[in-house]
XYZ file of C-alpha atoms in Angstrom:
685
model
C 78.254 93.622 150.838
C 77.626 96.867 148.934
C 77.960 100.080 150.882
C 74.767 101.829 151.940
C 74.160 105.499 151.472
C 74.468 107.204 154.844
C 71.045 108.302 156.063
C 68.072 108.518 153.684
C 66.409 105.702 155.614
C 63.009 105.321 157.282
C 62.806 102.554 159.882
C 59.418 101.452 161.221
C 59.416 99.805 164.663
C 56.358 97.599 165.263
C 56.270 96.837 168.993
C 54.018 94.217 170.566
C 52.278 95.546 173.719
C 49.962 92.565 174.232
C 49.310 91.332 177.808
C 51.929 88.574 177.458
C 54.605 91.273 177.092
C 53.953 92.205 180.721
C 55.414 88.935 182.018
C 58.436 89.513 184.248
C 61.845 87.963 183.718
C 65.201 87.944 185.493
C 67.988 89.743 183.616
C 71.656 89.368 184.490
C 73.617 92.514 185.339
C 77.378 93.095 185.365
C 78.986 91.718 188.541
C 79.890 93.991 191.424
C 83.509 95.132 191.947
C 83.861 92.290 194.454
C 82.741 89.749 191.836
C 79.228 89.072 193.143
C 76.616 88.240 190.530
C 73.583 90.506 190.231
C 70.180 90.244 188.565
C 67.166 92.501 188.163
C 63.498 91.982 187.390
C 61.829 93.593 184.369
C 59.001 92.870 181.974
C 59.481 91.395 178.529
C 58.396 94.729 177.053
C 61.013 96.679 179.013
C 63.682 94.179 178.019
C 62.736 94.278 174.323
C 62.486 98.069 174.289
C 66.188 98.215 175.146
C 66.913 97.018 171.617
C 64.528 99.575 170.096
C 65.994 102.425 172.142
C 69.552 101.440 171.269
C 68.702 101.432 167.561
C 67.052 104.842 167.870
C 69.954 106.142 169.950
C 72.236 105.164 167.063
C 70.245 107.507 164.817
C 70.411 110.297 167.399
C 74.153 109.720 167.773
C 74.747 110.044 164.017
C 72.669 113.232 163.897
C 71.495 112.864 160.296
C 68.228 114.551 159.392
C 67.643 111.913 156.726
C 67.843 109.047 159.254
C 64.237 108.836 160.465
C 61.988 106.379 162.235
C 58.434 105.792 163.438
C 56.945 103.560 166.144
C 53.682 101.593 165.948
C 52.161 99.603 168.808
C 50.020 96.561 168.074
C 47.828 95.399 170.914
C 46.586 98.947 171.555
C 43.260 99.194 173.347
C 40.030 100.742 172.058
C 38.644 100.845 168.548
C 38.448 104.161 166.709
C 39.471 107.129 168.843
C 43.066 108.257 168.319
C 43.187 109.692 171.834
C 44.608 108.029 174.916
C 42.313 107.178 177.811
C 42.522 106.416 181.532
C 42.685 102.697 182.312
C 41.379 100.958 185.384
C 44.920 100.733 186.801
C 45.342 104.544 186.465
C 47.745 104.177 183.520
C 47.236 105.837 180.183
C 46.153 103.436 177.459
C 46.792 103.875 173.721
C 43.843 103.414 171.387
C 43.701 102.533 167.698
C 45.219 105.279 165.575
C 46.385 104.556 162.015
C 45.608 105.800 158.524
C 44.628 102.382 157.147
C 41.962 101.746 159.786
C 40.632 105.286 159.438
C 40.286 104.824 155.665
C 39.202 101.202 155.235
C 38.620 99.821 158.736
C 39.499 96.335 159.919
C 42.930 97.204 161.335
C 42.080 97.741 164.950
C 44.386 97.654 167.971
C 47.228 99.204 165.938
C 48.318 102.686 167.045
C 50.762 105.127 165.489
C 52.586 105.923 168.714
C 55.443 108.046 167.293
C 55.037 109.538 163.781
C 57.874 109.296 161.266
C 60.480 111.974 161.984
C 64.084 112.438 163.012
C 64.359 110.925 166.519
C 65.417 112.916 169.553
C 65.427 112.631 173.344
C 61.626 112.927 173.416
C 61.397 109.756 171.336
C 63.260 107.793 174.009
C 61.112 109.353 176.746
C 57.927 108.211 174.995
C 59.272 104.679 174.708
C 60.015 104.666 178.444
C 56.340 105.444 179.084
C 55.137 102.446 177.050
C 53.298 99.813 179.128
C 51.660 96.475 178.258
C 47.972 96.656 177.385
C 45.031 94.367 178.098
C 44.287 93.510 174.443
C 46.160 91.308 171.976
C 47.165 92.632 168.566
C 47.825 91.055 165.180
C 51.411 91.609 163.919
C 50.299 91.159 160.277
C 47.841 94.046 160.695
C 50.654 96.134 162.159
C 52.931 95.119 159.278
C 50.383 96.205 156.657
C 49.762 99.498 158.465
C 53.506 100.118 158.727
C 54.042 99.413 155.013
C 51.218 101.744 153.979
C 52.259 104.554 156.331
C 55.861 104.292 155.185
C 54.800 104.253 151.532
C 52.670 107.389 151.941
C 55.525 109.229 153.657
C 58.065 108.205 150.985
C 55.776 108.783 148.027
C 58.131 111.406 146.573
C 61.321 109.843 147.981
C 61.664 106.701 145.913
C 65.406 106.269 146.486
C 65.199 106.107 150.282
C 65.890 102.836 152.096
C 62.894 101.200 153.806
C 63.231 99.039 156.905
C 60.680 97.436 159.241
C 61.510 95.831 162.603
C 58.929 93.749 164.493
C 59.486 93.222 168.229
C 57.227 90.523 169.704
C 57.108 87.505 171.993
C 55.024 85.472 169.509
C 52.228 84.740 171.995
C 49.461 86.643 170.148
C 47.283 84.965 167.469
C 48.055 85.839 163.828
C 45.677 85.999 160.864
C 47.862 84.488 158.141
C 45.382 84.792 155.276
C 46.775 86.420 152.120
C 50.205 86.917 153.662
C 51.718 86.153 150.251
C 50.272 89.434 148.929
C 52.060 91.282 151.720
C 55.329 89.595 150.737
C 54.910 90.658 147.096
C 54.218 94.229 148.184
C 57.336 94.315 150.375
C 59.546 92.861 147.641
C 58.171 95.370 145.144
C 59.000 98.256 147.496
C 62.357 96.665 148.465
C 61.529 96.639 152.187
C 63.785 94.730 154.568
C 62.087 92.987 157.506
C 63.706 92.010 160.809
C 61.777 90.064 163.452
C 63.165 90.301 166.995
C 61.554 87.557 169.047
C 61.644 87.258 172.812
C 62.969 83.818 173.761
C 62.908 82.596 170.167
C 65.047 79.535 169.496
C 68.523 80.354 168.217
C 71.194 77.796 167.345
C 74.001 80.374 167.217
C 73.462 81.718 170.740
C 72.563 78.841 171.502
C 69.119 79.018 173.134
C 66.025 76.796 173.092
C 63.049 77.672 175.269
C 61.511 74.837 177.235
C 57.768 74.323 177.689
C 56.976 76.657 174.815
C 53.287 77.215 174.106
C 51.749 75.763 170.963
C 50.768 79.152 169.554
C 54.317 80.455 169.995
C 55.777 77.427 168.205
C 53.429 77.980 165.257
C 54.019 81.737 165.163
C 57.786 81.302 165.303
C 57.650 78.887 162.375
C 55.474 81.363 160.459
C 57.965 84.198 161.020
C 60.755 82.051 159.579
C 58.563 81.223 156.583
C 57.662 84.890 156.111
C 61.232 86.201 156.195
C 62.547 83.422 153.952
C 60.033 84.491 151.284
C 61.364 88.061 151.297
C 64.361 89.336 149.389
C 65.750 90.741 152.635
C 64.348 89.146 155.790
C 65.776 87.977 159.106
C 64.538 86.402 162.360
C 66.550 86.610 165.568
C 66.157 86.274 169.291
C 66.204 89.363 171.500
C 69.102 88.159 173.659
C 71.360 87.746 170.634
C 70.195 91.080 169.179
C 71.114 92.929 172.389
C 74.487 91.205 172.374
C 75.227 92.023 168.750
C 74.090 95.643 168.944
C 77.026 96.277 171.299
C 79.453 94.710 168.811
C 81.871 97.298 167.388
C 81.089 97.801 163.750
C 82.651 99.878 160.997
C 79.903 100.803 158.589
C 80.682 101.208 154.923
C 78.787 104.173 153.539
C 78.675 105.728 150.113
C 80.525 109.005 149.731
C 79.239 111.888 147.641
C 80.930 112.179 144.246
C 82.600 115.569 143.781
C 83.536 116.710 140.289
C 86.998 117.938 139.281
C 89.438 117.779 136.341
C 92.458 115.502 135.856
C 95.188 116.950 133.646
C 98.305 115.332 132.175
C 100.606 117.817 130.463
C 100.258 121.564 129.873
C 96.820 122.168 128.391
C 97.527 125.900 127.900
C 100.938 125.889 126.162
C 100.787 122.518 124.375
C 97.154 121.447 124.228
C 97.841 118.945 121.422
C 100.178 116.973 123.725
C 98.069 117.259 126.889
C 95.149 115.234 128.233
C 92.287 116.713 130.235
C 89.420 114.605 131.525
C 86.482 115.040 133.895
C 86.724 112.847 136.990
C 84.787 112.304 140.206
C 86.300 112.199 143.697
C 84.953 110.303 146.713
C 86.259 109.209 150.105
C 88.040 105.889 150.421
C 88.758 106.161 154.155
C 87.470 108.512 156.839
C 88.991 109.250 160.218
C 86.741 108.297 163.145
C 86.994 110.114 166.463
C 85.177 109.642 169.764
C 82.590 112.215 170.706
C 84.104 115.304 172.285
C 83.777 115.783 176.023
C 82.511 118.894 177.752
C 84.485 120.204 180.709
C 82.737 120.993 183.978
C 84.169 122.590 187.086
C 83.002 122.692 190.668
C 82.129 126.214 191.721
C 81.946 127.529 195.241
C 78.469 128.627 196.234
C 78.100 131.366 198.818
C 74.660 130.119 199.803
C 74.627 127.484 202.510
C 71.844 125.050 203.274
C 70.803 124.203 206.811
C 70.394 120.445 207.252
C 69.549 119.211 210.777
C 70.893 122.407 212.276
C 74.240 122.132 210.473
C 75.441 124.246 207.608
C 76.040 122.271 204.432
C 77.757 123.743 201.424
C 76.073 122.758 198.158
C 78.163 121.715 195.155
C 77.411 123.412 191.869
C 78.993 122.196 188.634
C 79.072 124.487 185.633
C 80.334 123.957 182.108
C 83.690 125.581 181.428
C 83.860 127.651 178.282
C 86.863 129.246 176.651
C 86.877 133.024 176.349
C 89.596 135.094 174.709
C 90.326 138.689 175.684
C 92.957 141.000 174.211
C 95.072 143.441 176.255
C 97.802 145.909 175.378
C 100.553 146.970 177.763
C 101.104 150.721 177.342
C 104.249 150.648 179.469
C 106.132 148.719 176.765
C 105.377 150.986 173.820
C 108.040 151.314 171.179
C 110.685 153.921 172.070
C 110.366 153.631 175.830
C 113.376 152.484 177.796
C 113.121 149.549 180.131
C 114.897 149.371 183.436
C 117.732 146.914 183.499
C 117.353 146.546 187.248
C 114.085 145.099 188.467
C 113.024 145.904 192.007
C 110.517 143.416 193.386
C 107.967 145.699 195.018
C 104.213 145.389 195.155
C 103.760 149.072 194.292
C 105.444 148.551 190.928
C 103.166 145.607 190.217
C 100.077 147.718 190.840
C 101.394 150.469 188.553
C 101.997 147.984 185.764
C 98.456 146.620 186.074
C 97.162 150.141 185.540
C 99.036 150.343 182.222
C 97.239 147.254 180.870
C 94.332 148.257 178.630
C 91.694 145.973 177.174
C 91.070 146.193 173.422
C 88.366 144.688 171.232
C 89.104 142.129 168.560
C 87.743 144.453 165.860
C 90.536 146.934 166.637
C 93.275 144.383 165.882
C 94.920 143.556 162.574
C 96.888 140.522 161.488
C 100.667 140.747 161.842
C 103.744 138.587 161.363
C 106.879 138.689 163.458
C 109.869 140.002 161.534
C 113.009 140.006 163.646
C 112.290 141.835 166.900
C 109.277 143.700 165.517
C 105.902 142.873 164.010
C 104.943 143.620 160.414
C 101.229 144.445 160.126
C 99.433 142.569 157.379
C 95.685 143.180 157.058
C 93.650 140.439 155.428
C 93.977 140.483 151.658
C 97.099 142.654 151.521
C 99.404 139.890 150.282
C 98.286 138.461 146.924
C 97.450 134.758 146.916
C 98.932 132.241 144.533
C 96.875 132.067 141.358
C 95.732 128.438 141.198
C 93.199 126.584 139.088
C 90.865 123.829 140.232
C 91.920 120.333 139.248
C 94.475 117.549 139.659
C 97.678 117.988 137.639
C 100.004 115.013 137.152
C 103.570 116.318 137.523
C 105.529 113.109 136.920
C 105.926 109.402 137.629
C 108.228 107.300 139.821
C 108.675 103.613 140.610
C 106.211 102.215 143.124
C 109.023 100.597 145.126
C 110.301 104.075 146.034
C 107.027 105.085 147.689
C 107.409 105.637 151.444
C 104.217 104.775 153.268
C 105.460 106.460 156.435
C 105.206 109.857 154.726
C 101.544 109.499 153.725
C 99.300 112.138 155.290
C 95.553 112.405 155.773
C 92.848 110.262 154.243
C 92.747 108.309 150.980
C 90.508 109.464 148.112
C 89.100 107.619 145.097
C 89.558 109.172 141.638
C 86.835 107.822 139.321
C 86.043 108.560 135.707
C 82.800 110.383 134.945
C 80.051 107.702 135.212
C 78.051 109.365 132.437
C 80.847 109.522 129.858
C 82.184 106.250 128.372
C 84.945 108.178 126.591
C 86.257 109.559 129.890
C 86.101 106.078 131.425
C 88.228 104.612 128.630
C 90.753 107.451 128.942
C 91.197 107.042 132.705
C 91.290 103.248 132.428
C 94.125 103.472 129.884
C 96.195 105.615 132.269
C 95.507 103.264 135.187
C 96.450 100.143 133.231
C 99.615 101.760 131.860
C 100.702 102.755 135.380
C 99.892 99.259 136.632
C 101.939 97.554 133.906
C 104.922 99.861 134.432
C 104.550 99.571 138.231
C 104.730 103.318 138.747
C 102.959 105.930 140.856
C 102.230 109.515 139.854
C 103.120 112.751 141.633
C 100.073 115.026 141.479
C 99.154 118.566 142.477
C 95.582 118.961 143.747
C 93.677 122.254 144.003
C 90.170 121.809 145.424
C 88.864 125.235 144.298
C 90.106 128.126 142.211
C 92.512 130.213 144.269
C 92.937 127.618 147.036
C 96.316 126.433 148.305
C 97.668 123.439 146.365
C 98.359 120.049 147.915
C 100.962 117.597 146.696
C 100.257 113.896 146.749
C 100.621 110.519 145.089
C 98.248 108.728 142.701
C 98.305 104.920 142.794
C 96.605 102.737 140.140
C 93.856 100.421 141.388
C 92.054 97.817 139.282
C 88.801 96.300 140.516
C 86.852 93.548 138.802
C 84.772 95.833 136.576
C 86.292 99.282 136.973
C 89.669 101.021 137.149
C 90.433 104.041 139.309
C 93.207 105.936 141.077
C 93.899 106.316 144.780
C 95.090 109.676 146.075
C 96.969 110.323 149.316
C 98.542 113.602 150.381
C 102.307 113.786 150.919
C 104.316 116.365 152.891
C 106.428 119.157 151.451
C 110.174 119.041 152.051
C 109.915 121.704 154.770
C 107.372 119.596 156.657
C 109.761 116.662 157.164
C 111.916 116.880 160.287
C 115.126 114.868 160.489
C 116.609 114.068 163.881
C 119.959 112.421 164.562
C 120.662 110.200 167.552
C 123.764 108.597 168.953
C 124.547 105.081 167.794
C 123.320 102.190 169.915
C 125.982 99.803 168.610
C 129.159 101.875 168.520
C 130.435 103.280 171.818
C 133.488 105.541 171.913
C 135.467 106.428 175.026
C 136.585 109.928 175.940
C 139.958 109.206 174.401
C 138.320 108.286 171.086
C 138.840 104.527 171.305
C 136.042 102.169 170.304
C 134.585 100.165 173.182
C 133.791 96.519 172.460
C 132.685 95.332 175.910
C 130.249 97.364 177.941
C 127.031 96.743 179.913
C 125.206 98.721 177.225
C 126.505 96.472 174.417
C 124.766 93.084 174.063
C 126.785 89.898 173.817
C 126.323 87.218 171.177
C 124.525 85.054 173.720
C 122.079 87.850 174.492
C 121.473 88.550 170.806
C 120.732 84.884 170.118
C 118.370 84.690 173.105
C 116.496 87.787 171.961
C 116.234 86.462 168.392
C 114.669 83.254 169.697
C 112.254 85.229 171.859
C 111.135 87.396 168.926
C 110.695 84.354 166.689
C 108.663 82.613 169.396
C 106.318 85.623 169.670
C 105.622 85.662 165.923
C 101.888 86.139 165.273
C 101.864 85.287 161.570
C 101.084 81.620 162.278
C 99.220 82.057 165.565
C 95.669 82.318 164.203
C 93.010 79.743 163.455
C 93.401 77.083 160.782
C 91.927 77.649 157.346
C 90.195 75.107 155.113
C 93.552 73.664 154.050
C 94.692 73.166 157.635
C 97.213 76.021 157.597
C 97.247 78.603 160.336
C 96.430 82.167 159.343
C 97.835 85.353 160.941
C 96.397 86.075 164.378
C 96.038 89.832 163.914
C 93.657 91.230 161.307
C 93.509 95.008 160.948
C 89.937 94.793 159.632
C 88.793 93.251 162.931
C 90.766 95.564 165.206
C 88.728 98.392 166.716
C 89.583 101.531 168.642
C 88.451 101.000 172.265
C 88.266 104.757 172.897
C 85.624 105.186 170.194
C 83.437 102.143 170.764
C 83.602 102.019 174.563
C 82.695 105.714 174.761
C 79.843 105.106 172.354
C 78.622 102.157 174.428
C 78.686 104.268 177.600
C 76.738 107.089 175.935
C 74.118 104.704 174.583
C 73.723 102.917 177.904
C 73.288 106.189 179.807
C 70.682 107.368 177.305
C 68.664 104.142 177.477
C 68.874 103.329 181.196
C 67.106 105.619 183.631
C 69.027 104.359 186.668
C 72.743 103.728 186.157
C 73.254 102.419 189.691
C 70.710 99.619 189.368
C 71.668 98.960 185.711
C 75.418 99.630 185.473
C 77.386 99.758 182.263
C 77.978 96.231 180.926
C 81.509 95.044 180.124
C 82.963 95.692 176.659
C 82.052 93.388 173.819
C 84.499 90.460 173.435
C 85.363 91.609 169.910
C 86.624 94.896 171.352
C 89.022 93.039 173.663
C 90.066 90.482 171.085
C 93.568 91.867 170.527
C 94.201 93.329 173.984
C 95.911 90.200 175.316
C 98.402 88.042 173.346
C 97.209 84.556 172.364
C 97.792 81.844 174.946
C 99.218 79.492 172.349
C 102.040 81.935 171.595
C 102.768 82.566 175.277
C 102.981 78.842 175.927
C 105.282 78.373 172.953
C 107.566 81.219 174.121
C 108.151 79.989 177.686
C 111.550 78.446 176.914
C 112.680 81.545 175.004
C 111.606 83.781 177.905
C 113.535 81.641 180.393
C 116.616 81.781 178.165
C 116.344 85.581 177.967
C 116.123 85.842 181.747
C 119.266 83.757 182.117
C 121.198 85.608 179.404
C 120.311 89.079 180.693
C 120.562 88.007 184.361
C 117.162 89.360 185.288
C 117.113 89.225 189.086
C 115.675 92.535 190.180
C 112.282 94.121 189.647
C 111.471 97.793 189.944
C 108.420 98.789 191.918
C 106.915 102.212 191.956
C 105.336 103.761 195.016
C 103.339 106.909 194.577
C 102.484 109.163 197.483
C 99.570 111.466 196.913
C 99.475 114.848 198.542
C 96.121 116.539 198.088
C 96.069 120.268 198.580
C 92.930 122.369 198.303
C 93.699 125.578 196.470
C 91.422 128.443 195.602
C 92.250 129.606 192.100
C 91.273 133.183 191.323
C 91.512 134.370 187.717
C 94.109 137.106 187.511
C 95.910 138.785 184.655
C 99.656 138.792 185.225
C 101.928 141.143 183.363
C 105.002 139.856 181.572
C 107.302 141.101 184.336
C 105.154 139.457 187.016
C 105.328 136.154 185.194
C 109.088 136.516 184.968
C 109.351 137.275 188.678
C 107.324 134.270 189.673
C 109.661 132.040 187.691
C 112.695 133.158 189.704
C 111.698 131.171 192.747
C 109.334 130.967 195.687
C 108.917 132.681 198.084
C 109.420 136.089 196.512
C 112.379 138.205 197.692
C 111.855 140.703 200.448
C 110.822 144.206 199.495
C 113.765 146.287 198.349
C 115.981 143.316 197.476
C 117.448 143.610 194.001
C 117.956 140.818 191.525
C 120.163 141.053 188.483
C 118.756 139.552 185.330
C 118.201 140.429 181.712
C 114.932 142.252 181.033
C 112.291 139.928 179.606
C 111.137 140.264 176.018
C 107.745 141.871 176.038
C 105.160 142.211 173.312
C 102.811 145.134 173.055
C 99.929 142.767 172.377
C 99.264 139.860 174.699
C 96.413 137.412 174.830
C 94.868 136.314 178.105
C 92.577 133.319 178.067
C 90.057 133.029 180.866
C 88.034 129.917 181.399
C 86.196 130.894 184.543
C 84.497 134.074 185.674
C 84.172 133.207 189.382
C 86.551 131.729 191.938
C 86.271 127.977 192.323
C 87.928 125.285 194.377
C 90.119 122.727 192.714
C 92.006 119.729 194.071
C 95.585 119.476 192.904
C 97.292 116.151 193.378
C 101.053 116.143 193.611
C 102.783 112.842 193.034
C 106.066 111.993 194.682
C 107.473 108.809 193.296
C 110.169 106.750 194.916
C 111.594 103.495 193.663
C 113.151 100.597 195.401
C 114.522 97.287 194.268
C 113.513 93.929 195.577
C 115.536 90.856 194.816
C 113.413 88.103 193.374
C 113.853 84.631 194.664
């Protein structure tokens, strides 16, 4: 499947608000903590709008201005007026409002409910206010109106992707005359159509509605015929659509091509022996992170509310924001002597607080520590390394010597210039030569003139119709830390003799038992069988998803769509998200004998249990700026020594400039939980 360009898409939602959409249904909810099953009642329209709101919430979540949508309602009441009116049941009705009916007529009961724009929270609020009407609407009329409105909006944006989604229960009559002309128009404009049907038959779910009306059977068959005639059409049931929209998915999007220069050899000193070509760079992988969380704290409120004659303290939560303030301690200026004896008195602490002076950030300059002092270095004083934009190949090495554990950052594609066949041939020759010799290249990348260089590795990659290079950044020698640890196999006594028998050294029996256990837990042949009857590996990195990202996203979407979280709690994670959480049962069953042998060899008879006692203490934290000496005093122990008692210690190192970070401007109450853990052993029978 080719990658889509991120954004640059207009999606039209055509929602059926006919009277049949007001029928109520029972929807299953997640079970209670005790395991009791729960259900709730809602209309077909409310149930189907969950899919629409989740799709729109996806656009809001991505935050792209070029990802836009519009909503049309078919089954709207009235004839010509674009204004809403008061219905007999005191609800606001939506009348006909579309450009096609205003221009040509004949497309009544179709209303442009939400114009095409980037969606926001107001879009979801308008969908929540949508109610079933008292008039049936024709989905083909809505489809034609949606195509024309979308075409007018994208008149000067020919490269944008066009999508239309119809949400209906299939109970309204359809005028199917000249529907082939609509199909030709959609294929010419490259419009994809998705029909989400309420209680439509689906063999994959599986679901087949009983006692289905004749008109719904005919309409459902027509929708399948319509979508099969399109270049890109699909029909699905709403239950399956709601299930699949929660499926974790990694979307492949096109990355913007950035121009740079690839150089081999010295183009300045020996230009006749050097090669310089124009290349394009795009992302191959991109790091995904969950949405950041905002921190809130509970603040004490001095105001008290009287409820039934009793005073009740209200809880106020405010967002915590980081604030940086700069202070200078005048008592530690250069040249002043510090007392070697520190007397712990409160009067001295107050005097030291008076010597602390606040300074503004504009009054500070950059400095680097040099020995025991600081060397001031204003911005721009040290000259930067003179670098030139481009990728310079420094040398080649055998691919077998590449260490994947040292790779840093994301992978980039290096393509030849798409508009220059000569550049494509030149890059392809380098790629094929590296592939035949089985070598990688060491390259130096400078993104812009004057920027810091990055060192990395270029690997040849050959696709079916194009050759390119893959770039990954590698660390400098100073960035690699080497740590040494004591041997786990060789134990030496205090006298220097080698120990051969020790509880920390495994025996041959234990090594054999562990080898059998590891072999029994092998996942390479634990998957499903392929077409040839051979088992494939159980774990596939392409189907493994980060629960932190997708579960957080599911919770955000659910909270944005559902007005009441208590009556509609967050559903459980999608099964695909939990696919690799637990080991396969087949492997566990196969490893039972190996596990029993390990227990016997290692004499596993005791289990450790952890008991945690929680001590909750309410503390009132008041922001206070401590001096360096105060911080040093507090580290000597608690409680503080009596006044006048002397303590001998080396004077602390103090800096003239200290940074104090304050997160709160008012006192607040916080609960601190101290854990005291104790362990005990229990002999297993």
